[in-house]
CSV table of C-alpha atoms and ligand atoms in Angstrom, one decimal:
chain,number,residue,atom,x,y,z
A,674,MET,CA,14.4,20.0,4.8
A,675,TYR,CA,12.2,18.2,2.4
A,676,ALA,CA,11.4,21.6,0.7
A,677,LEU,CA,15.0,22.1,0.0
A,678,ALA,CA,15.5,18.7,-1.4
A,679,ARG,CA,12.4,18.8,-3.5
A,680,PRO,CA,13.4,20.9,-6.6
A,681,PHE,CA,16.6,18.8,-7.1
A,682,LEU,CA,14.5,15.5,-6.8
A,683,PHE,CA,11.9,16.7,-9.0
A,684,ALA,CA,14.5,17.7,-11.8
A,685,LEU,CA,15.3,14.0,-11.9
A,686,ASP,CA,13.5,11.3,-13.8
A,687,PRO,CA,10.9,10.1,-11.2
A,688,GLU,CA,12.2,6.7,-10.7
A,689,ARG,CA,15.7,7.9,-10.5
A,690,ALA,CA,14.6,10.6,-7.8
A,691,HIS,CA,12.8,7.7,-6.2
A,692,ASP,CA,15.8,5.6,-5.8
A,693,PHE,CA,18.2,8.4,-4.9
A,694,ALA,CA,16.0,9.7,-2.2
A,695,LEU,CA,15.5,6.2,-0.7
A,696,SER,CA,19.2,5.4,-0.6
A,697,ALA,CA,19.9,9.0,0.9
A,698,LEU,CA,17.2,8.4,3.6
A,699,ARG,CA,18.8,5.1,4.5
A,700,THR,CA,22.1,6.7,4.9
A,701,ALA,CA,20.8,9.4,6.8
A,702,TRP,CA,19.0,6.8,9.1
A,703,GLN,CA,22.1,4.9,9.6
A,704,LEU,CA,24.0,7.9,10.5
A,705,GLY,CA,21.3,8.5,13.1
A,706,LEU,CA,20.6,11.8,11.4
A,707,ASN,CA,16.6,10.9,11.0
A,708,PRO,CA,15.5,13.5,13.5
A,709,LEU,CA,16.8,16.1,11.2
A,710,LEU,CA,14.7,14.9,8.5
A,711,ALA,CA,11.3,15.0,10.2
A,712,ARG,CA,9.5,16.1,13.2
A,713,ARG,CA,8.0,12.9,14.6
A,714,PRO,CA,4.1,12.9,15.2
A,715,ALA,CA,2.9,12.9,18.9
A,716,ALA,CA,1.4,9.5,19.7
A,717,CYS,CA,-1.9,8.7,18.5
A,718,PRO,CA,-2.4,4.9,19.2
A,719,VAL,CA,-4.9,2.9,17.6
A,720,ASP,CA,-5.9,-1.0,18.3
A,721,LEU,CA,-6.9,-2.7,15.5
A,722,LEU,CA,-6.6,-6.4,14.0
A,723,GLY,CA,-5.0,-7.4,17.4
A,724,ILE,CA,-2.2,-4.9,16.7
A,725,ARG,CA,-1.1,-1.7,18.4
A,726,PHE,CA,-0.4,0.9,15.7
A,727,GLU,CA,1.6,4.0,17.1
A,728,ASN,CA,-0.6,6.3,14.8
A,729,PRO,CA,-3.1,5.7,12.1
A,730,VAL,CA,-0.9,7.1,9.4
A,731,GLY,CA,0.8,4.3,7.4
A,732,LEU,CA,3.1,4.3,4.2
A,733,ALA,CA,1.2,2.5,1.3
A,734,ALA,CA,2.7,-0.4,-0.7
A,735,GLY,CA,4.8,0.0,-3.7
A,736,LEU,CA,7.4,2.6,-2.4
A,737,ASP,CA,9.4,0.0,-0.7
A,738,LYS,CA,8.9,-3.0,-2.9
A,739,ASN,CA,11.6,-5.3,-1.6
A,740,GLY,CA,12.0,-4.2,2.2
A,741,ASP,CA,15.2,-2.5,1.7
A,742,TYR,CA,14.2,0.8,3.2
A,743,PHE,CA,11.6,0.2,5.7
A,744,GLU,CA,13.5,1.0,8.9
A,745,ALA,CA,14.3,4.2,7.6
A,746,LEU,CA,11.0,5.0,6.2
A,747,ALA,CA,9.3,4.3,9.5
A,748,ALA,CA,11.7,6.7,11.6
A,749,LEU,CA,10.0,9.4,9.7
A,750,GLY,CA,6.9,8.9,11.8
A,751,PHE,CA,4.7,6.5,10.0
A,752,GLY,CA,2.6,4.3,12.3
A,753,PHE,CA,2.9,1.3,10.2
A,754,VAL,CA,4.8,0.5,6.7
A,755,GLU,CA,3.6,-1.6,4.2
A,756,ILE,CA,6.3,-3.3,1.9
A,757,GLY,CA,6.0,-5.2,-1.3
A,758,THR,CA,4.3,-5.9,-3.6
A,759,ILE,CA,6.4,-8.8,-3.8
A,760,THR,CA,6.1,-12.0,-6.0
A,761,PRO,CA,7.5,-15.5,-5.9
A,762,LYS,CA,10.2,-15.1,-8.4
A,763,PRO,CA,12.2,-11.8,-9.2
A,764,GLN,CA,11.0,-10.0,-12.0
A,765,PRO,CA,11.9,-6.9,-14.0
A,766,GLY,CA,8.6,-5.0,-14.5
A,767,ASN,CA,7.8,-2.8,-17.5
A,768,PRO,CA,10.2,-1.3,-19.4
A,769,ARG,CA,11.2,2.4,-18.3
A,770,PRO,CA,10.1,5.0,-18.5
A,771,ARG,CA,7.4,3.9,-16.3
A,772,MET,CA,6.7,6.5,-13.7
A,773,PHE,CA,5.3,9.7,-14.4
A,774,ARG,CA,4.9,13.1,-12.3
A,775,LEU,CA,1.7,15.2,-13.2
A,776,PRO,CA,2.5,18.2,-10.9
A,777,GLU,CA,-0.5,20.6,-11.7
A,778,ALA,CA,-2.6,17.6,-10.8
A,779,GLY,CA,-0.8,16.4,-7.7
A,780,ALA,CA,-0.5,13.1,-9.3
A,781,VAL,CA,1.7,10.3,-10.4
A,782,ILE,CA,1.1,7.7,-13.2
A,783,ASN,CA,2.9,4.6,-12.9
A,784,ARG,CA,3.3,1.4,-14.8
A,785,MET,CA,5.8,-0.4,-12.8
A,786,GLY,CA,4.4,-3.8,-13.4
A,787,PHE,CA,5.7,-5.4,-10.0
A,788,ASN,CA,9.3,-5.1,-10.4
A,789,ASN,CA,10.7,-6.5,-7.5
A,790,LYS,CA,13.9,-8.8,-6.2
A,791,GLY,CA,11.3,-11.8,-5.3
A,792,VAL,CA,10.2,-13.0,-1.9
A,793,ALA,CA,13.3,-14.6,-0.9
A,794,HIS,CA,15.2,-11.3,-1.0
A,795,LEU,CA,12.4,-9.5,1.0
A,796,VAL,CA,12.2,-12.3,3.7
A,797,LYS,CA,16.2,-12.1,4.2
A,798,ARG,CA,15.9,-8.3,4.7
A,799,VAL,CA,13.1,-8.5,7.3
A,800,GLU,CA,14.9,-11.4,9.1
A,801,CYS,CA,18.0,-9.4,9.4
A,802,SER,CA,16.3,-6.3,10.8
A,803,ASN,CA,15.4,-5.6,14.5
A,804,PHE,CA,12.8,-3.4,13.5
A,805,LYS,CA,10.1,-2.7,16.3
A,806,GLY,CA,7.4,-1.2,14.3
A,807,VAL,CA,4.2,-2.6,12.5
A,808,LEU,CA,5.0,-4.1,9.3
A,809,GLY,CA,2.6,-5.1,6.6
A,810,ILE,CA,3.7,-7.3,3.7
A,811,ASN,CA,1.9,-7.1,0.2
A,812,ILE,CA,1.9,-10.0,-1.7
A,813,GLY,CA,1.2,-10.6,-5.6
A,814,LYS,CA,1.6,-13.0,-8.5
A,815,ASN,CA,4.3,-13.1,-11.4
A,816,LYS,CA,3.5,-11.7,-14.4
A,817,ASP,CA,3.9,-15.1,-16.3
A,818,THR,CA,1.5,-16.9,-13.9
A,819,PRO,CA,-2.0,-17.4,-15.5
A,820,ASN,CA,-4.8,-16.4,-13.3
A,821,GLU,CA,-6.0,-20.0,-13.0
A,822,ARG,CA,-2.8,-20.6,-11.1
A,823,ALA,CA,-2.7,-17.5,-9.1
A,824,LEU,CA,-3.5,-18.9,-5.8
A,825,ASP,CA,-0.4,-21.0,-6.1
A,826,ASP,CA,1.8,-17.6,-6.4
A,827,TYR,CA,-0.2,-16.0,-3.4
A,828,LEU,CA,0.2,-19.1,-1.2
A,829,TYR,CA,3.8,-19.3,-1.7
A,830,CYS,CA,4.4,-15.8,-0.8
A,831,LEU,CA,2.0,-16.2,2.1
A,832,GLU,CA,3.9,-19.0,3.6
A,833,ARG,CA,7.0,-17.3,3.5
A,834,VAL,CA,6.1,-14.0,4.7
A,835,HIS,CA,3.8,-14.9,7.6
A,836,PRO,CA,6.3,-15.6,10.3
A,837,LEU,CA,7.5,-11.9,9.7
A,838,ALA,CA,4.4,-9.7,9.0
A,839,HIS,CA,2.0,-8.1,11.3
A,840,TYR,CA,-0.5,-8.3,8.6
A,841,VAL,CA,-0.4,-9.6,5.0
A,842,THR,CA,-2.2,-7.9,2.0
A,843,VAL,CA,-3.4,-9.6,-1.0
A,844,ASN,CA,-3.1,-7.1,-3.9
A,845,ILE,CA,-5.5,-8.0,-6.6
A,846,SER,CA,-5.7,-4.5,-7.8
A,847,SER,CA,-2.6,-3.4,-9.7
A,848,PRO,CA,-3.7,-2.1,-13.2
A,849,ASN,CA,-0.2,-3.2,-14.4
A,850,THR,CA,-0.2,-7.0,-14.4
A,851,GLN,CA,-2.4,-7.9,-17.1
A,852,GLY,CA,-5.7,-9.6,-15.9
A,853,LEU,CA,-4.9,-9.2,-12.2
A,854,ARG,CA,-7.9,-6.9,-11.5
A,855,ASP,CA,-10.0,-9.9,-12.8
A,856,LEU,CA,-9.3,-11.6,-9.6
A,857,GLN,CA,-11.7,-9.1,-8.1
A,858,GLN,CA,-14.6,-10.9,-9.7
A,859,GLU,CA,-16.8,-12.8,-7.5
A,860,ASP,CA,-16.2,-16.6,-8.5
A,861,ALA,CA,-12.4,-16.0,-8.8
A,862,LEU,CA,-12.2,-13.9,-5.6
A,863,ARG,CA,-14.0,-16.7,-3.7
A,864,THR,CA,-11.5,-19.3,-4.7
A,865,LEU,CA,-8.3,-16.9,-4.1
A,866,LEU,CA,-9.5,-15.7,-0.8
A,867,GLY,CA,-10.9,-18.8,0.4
A,868,GLY,CA,-7.8,-20.8,-0.3
A,869,LEU,CA,-5.6,-17.9,1.4
A,870,ARG,CA,-7.5,-17.9,4.3
A,871,GLU,CA,-7.5,-21.7,4.8
A,872,ARG,CA,-3.8,-21.7,4.5
A,873,ALA,CA,-3.4,-18.7,6.8
A,874,ALA,CA,-5.2,-20.4,9.5
A,875,GLN,CA,-3.1,-23.4,9.3
A,876,LEU,CA,-0.1,-21.1,9.6
A,877,ASP,CA,-1.6,-19.2,12.4
A,878,SER,CA,-1.8,-22.6,14.3
A,879,LYS,CA,1.6,-23.6,13.3
A,880,HIS,CA,3.4,-20.3,14.2
A,881,ALA,CA,1.0,-19.9,17.3
A,882,ARG,CA,0.7,-16.2,15.9
A,883,ARG,CA,-2.5,-14.9,14.3
A,884,VAL,CA,-1.8,-12.9,11.2
A,885,PRO,CA,-4.4,-10.9,9.8
A,886,LEU,CA,-5.1,-11.3,6.0
A,887,LEU,CA,-6.4,-8.1,4.1
A,888,VAL,CA,-7.3,-7.5,0.4
A,889,LYS,CA,-6.4,-4.4,-1.5
A,890,ILE,CA,-9.0,-3.5,-3.9
A,891,ALA,CA,-9.3,-0.9,-6.7
A,892,PRO,CA,-11.2,2.6,-7.0
A,893,ASP,CA,-12.9,1.6,-10.4
A,894,LEU,CA,-15.2,-0.8,-8.9
A,895,ASP,CA,-19.1,-0.3,-9.8
A,896,GLU,CA,-21.9,-1.1,-7.3
A,897,THR,CA,-22.1,-4.9,-8.2
A,898,GLY,CA,-18.3,-5.1,-8.0
A,899,LEU,CA,-18.5,-3.7,-4.4
A,900,ASP,CA,-21.2,-6.0,-3.7
A,901,ALA,CA,-19.3,-9.1,-4.9
A,902,ILE,CA,-16.2,-8.1,-2.8
A,903,ALA,CA,-18.2,-7.5,0.2
A,904,ASN,CA,-19.9,-10.8,0.0
A,905,VAL,CA,-16.9,-12.8,-0.5
A,906,VAL,CA,-15.0,-10.9,2.2
A,907,ALA,CA,-17.6,-11.7,4.8
A,908,GLU,CA,-18.0,-15.4,3.7
A,909,THR,CA,-14.2,-16.0,3.6
A,910,ALA,CA,-13.7,-14.0,7.0
A,911,ILE,CA,-11.1,-11.9,5.5
A,912,ASP,CA,-9.8,-9.5,8.2
A,913,GLY,CA,-10.0,-6.3,6.4
A,914,ILE,CA,-9.9,-4.2,3.1
A,915,ILE,CA,-7.4,-1.6,1.9
A,916,ALA,CA,-9.3,0.8,-0.3
A,917,THR,CA,-7.7,1.6,-2.8
A,918,ASN,CA,-5.1,1.2,-5.4
A,919,THR,CA,-4.5,3.6,-8.3
A,920,THR,CA,-7.2,4.3,-11.0
A,921,ILE,CA,-7.2,3.6,-14.7
A,922,SER,CA,-9.6,6.7,-15.0
A,923,ARG,CA,-8.3,9.8,-16.6
A,924,GLU,CA,-11.5,11.6,-16.3
A,925,SER,CA,-10.1,14.4,-13.9
A,926,VAL,CA,-6.7,14.9,-15.7
A,927,ARG,CA,-7.6,15.2,-19.2
A,928,GLY,CA,-5.3,17.6,-21.2
A,929,VAL,CA,-2.5,17.3,-18.4
A,930,ALA,CA,1.2,16.5,-19.5
A,931,HIS,CA,1.5,12.7,-19.3
A,932,ALA,CA,-2.2,12.1,-18.6
A,933,VAL,CA,-2.3,9.6,-21.4
A,934,GLU,CA,0.6,7.6,-20.3
A,935,ALA,CA,-0.8,4.0,-19.6
A,936,GLY,CA,-0.8,2.7,-16.1
A,937,GLY,CA,-2.4,3.6,-12.6
A,938,LEU,CA,-3.3,7.2,-11.5
A,939,SER,CA,-2.7,8.2,-7.9
A,940,GLY,CA,-2.6,11.3,-5.7
A,941,ALA,CA,-5.3,14.2,-5.7
A,942,PRO,CA,-7.3,12.8,-8.7
A,943,VAL,CA,-7.9,9.1,-7.0
A,944,ARG,CA,-9.1,10.9,-3.7
A,945,GLU,CA,-12.7,11.1,-4.7
A,946,PRO,CA,-13.0,7.6,-6.2
A,947,SER,CA,-11.2,6.1,-3.4
A,948,ASN,CA,-13.4,7.8,-0.9
A,949,ARG,CA,-16.5,6.6,-2.8
A,950,VAL,CA,-15.4,2.9,-2.6
A,951,LEU,CA,-14.5,3.5,1.2
A,952,GLY,CA,-17.9,4.8,2.2
A,953,GLU,CA,-19.8,2.3,0.2
A,954,LEU,CA,-17.7,-0.4,1.8
A,955,ARG,CA,-18.4,0.9,5.3
A,956,ARG,CA,-21.9,1.1,4.3
A,957,ARG,CA,-21.9,-2.7,3.5
A,958,LEU,CA,-19.6,-3.9,6.3
A,959,PRO,CA,-20.3,-1.9,9.3
A,960,THR,CA,-17.6,-3.4,11.4
A,961,LEU,CA,-14.9,-4.5,9.3
A,962,PRO,CA,-11.5,-3.1,9.5
A,963,LEU,CA,-10.9,-0.7,6.6
A,964,ILE,CA,-7.7,1.0,5.8
A,965,GLY,CA,-8.3,4.2,3.4
A,966,VAL,CA,-5.9,5.0,1.0
A,967,GLY,CA,-5.8,7.5,-2.3
A,968,GLY,CA,-5.2,11.1,-2.6
A,969,ILE,CA,-4.2,11.9,0.8
A,970,SER,CA,-2.0,15.2,0.7
A,971,GLU,CA,-3.2,17.2,3.6
A,972,GLY,CA,-4.3,16.4,6.9
A,973,ALA,CA,-7.8,17.3,6.5
A,974,HIS,CA,-7.9,14.3,3.8
A,975,ALA,CA,-6.9,11.6,6.4
A,976,VAL,CA,-9.8,13.0,8.8
A,977,GLU,CA,-12.1,12.8,5.7
A,978,LYS,CA,-11.5,9.1,5.3
A,979,HIS,CA,-11.8,8.6,8.9
A,980,ALA,CA,-15.4,10.2,8.8
A,981,LEU,CA,-16.1,7.7,5.8
A,982,GLY,CA,-15.0,4.8,7.8
A,983,ALA,CA,-11.5,4.3,7.7
A,984,ASN,CA,-9.9,2.7,10.8
A,985,LEU,CA,-6.3,3.6,9.5
A,986,VAL,CA,-5.0,5.3,6.5
A,987,GLN,CA,-1.8,4.9,4.2
A,988,CYS,CA,-0.3,7.4,1.7
A,989,TYR,CA,2.1,7.4,-1.2
A,990,THR,CA,1.8,10.0,-3.7
A,991,GLY,CA,1.1,12.9,-1.2
A,992,PHE,CA,4.3,11.7,0.6
A,993,ILE,CA,6.3,12.2,-2.7
A,994,TYR,CA,4.9,15.7,-3.1
A,995,ARG,CA,4.8,16.9,0.6
A,996,GLY,CA,7.5,14.8,2.1
A,997,PRO,CA,7.4,13.7,5.9
A,998,ALA,CA,5.6,16.8,7.0
A,999,LEU,CA,2.5,15.1,5.7
A,1000,ILE,CA,2.8,12.4,8.1
A,1001,ALA,CA,2.9,14.7,11.4
A,1002,GLU,CA,0.1,16.8,10.0
A,1003,SER,CA,-2.3,14.1,9.2
A,1004,VAL,CA,-1.6,12.4,12.7
A,1005,GLU,CA,-2.2,15.7,14.3
A,1006,ALA,CA,-5.7,16.2,12.3
A,1007,TRP,CA,-6.7,12.9,13.2
A,1008,ARG,CA,-5.9,13.4,16.9
A,1009,THR,CA,-7.9,16.8,17.0
A,1010,ALA,CA,-10.7,15.2,15.0
A,1011,MET,CA,-10.9,12.0,17.6
A,1012,SER,CA,-10.6,14.2,20.6
A,1013,GLY,CA,-13.4,16.3,19.3
A,1014,SER,CA,-15.7,13.5,18.5
A,1015,THR,CA,-15.0,12.2,21.9
A,1016,ALA,CA,-15.6,15.6,23.7
B,720,FMN,C1,5.0,4.1,-8.3
B,720,FMN,C2,4.1,3.6,-7.5
B,720,FMN,C3,4.0,2.2,-7.3
B,720,FMN,C4,3.0,1.6,-6.5
B,720,FMN,N1,3.1,0.3,-6.3
B,720,FMN,C5,2.2,-0.6,-5.7
B,720,FMN,C6,2.4,-1.9,-5.3
B,720,FMN,O1,3.4,-2.5,-5.8
B,720,FMN,N2,1.5,-2.4,-4.7
B,720,FMN,C7,0.3,-1.9,-4.4
B,720,FMN,O2,-0.3,-2.4,-3.6
B,720,FMN,N3,0.1,-0.7,-4.5
B,720,FMN,C8,1.0,0.2,-5.3
B,720,FMN,N4,0.9,1.5,-5.5
B,720,FMN,C9,-0.5,2.0,-5.0
B,720,FMN,C10,-0.4,2.9,-3.7
B,720,FMN,O3,0.0,1.7,-2.9
B,720,FMN,C11,-1.7,3.3,-3.2
B,720,FMN,O4,-2.5,2.5,-3.1
B,720,FMN,C12,-2.2,4.6,-4.4
B,720,FMN,O5,-1.0,5.1,-5.0
B,720,FMN,C13,-3.1,5.5,-4.0
B,720,FMN,O6,-2.6,6.2,-2.9
B,720,FMN,P1,-1.9,7.6,-3.3
B,720,FMN,O7,-2.8,8.6,-3.8
B,720,FMN,O8,-1.7,8.1,-1.6
B,720,FMN,O9,-0.6,7.5,-3.8
B,720,FMN,C14,1.9,2.3,-6.2
B,720,FMN,C15,1.5,3.5,-6.3
B,720,FMN,C16,2.7,4.5,-7.1
B,720,FMN,C17,2.5,5.8,-7.1
């Protein structure tokens, strides 16, 4: 089905295609037509972070920023769905065009800039839903909030989403909000994650519900940067890391149409740098839950991340190019690899 729709979608401007596809998907889901859109993967449960995931393949943040479509997306077979990045106040993001396809490279460049309807909208959407799957909520800061006050924005979002999320992701790795990645530096990170951890613990006892806190990092970190992250995550008892967001590097797409556009590059070219970061984190943090994301476009890529130490994986750009078939293929490849490794 997706193979039929793709030429039509790819003839549209990427952001329009995105909005159109999501609306159509939600309508199909409301009409009960989703079994026609995707073959549901066989069960492949994973227990992590105190949560049971039906399968290890999740949808990465950014596709459903406002929580308008997560039920329909989950019905395609994802083991979990991460919504957001959401900020305290609504904001329009960067001027369009701000999303570009690089089909020869199996990639996308985006400079969306955290366009979103604000945390109150997302909360209302999730509260009105009777969704039974695993929902991660990814939080960020508004563009006009200086880094010195970033913690306030993250705390504001954390307090509102805590009662609704299975886990919360602290996004400090989007390249499209000026200065955001500076929050990955050791001192800033200690203040941010320390403050969030403390408040999360208070919220956990208030709501009698433990909500794990994860941090999402960039693929462009060097060894020193990774050391700093590993140290602070261990010190502040953050529950896990999502590795990685998009890259600012253009090394592997030089000369490709749109490669010079500003923003974060995702898809096939980010697979190698994401995998490097994942492997390095696993070496530094042998038991920490890790979610591997970046460049998965076939089942073997999910297994590759598993071999590097990922407990779960997510995809975004591969899903745009391949459609829901990528989910079942990745789950199946993971299941086969696991049964091989335990045989
Ligand atoms: C158009 C677009 C928007 C994105 N928005 C977000 C976002 O709001 N928050 C976030 O944490 N990651 C965001 N991402 C990053 C993805 O979640 C993912 O980490 C990254 O694209 C690498 O995975 P992929 O190669 O499978 O796409 C976005 C990616 C794309 C392509």
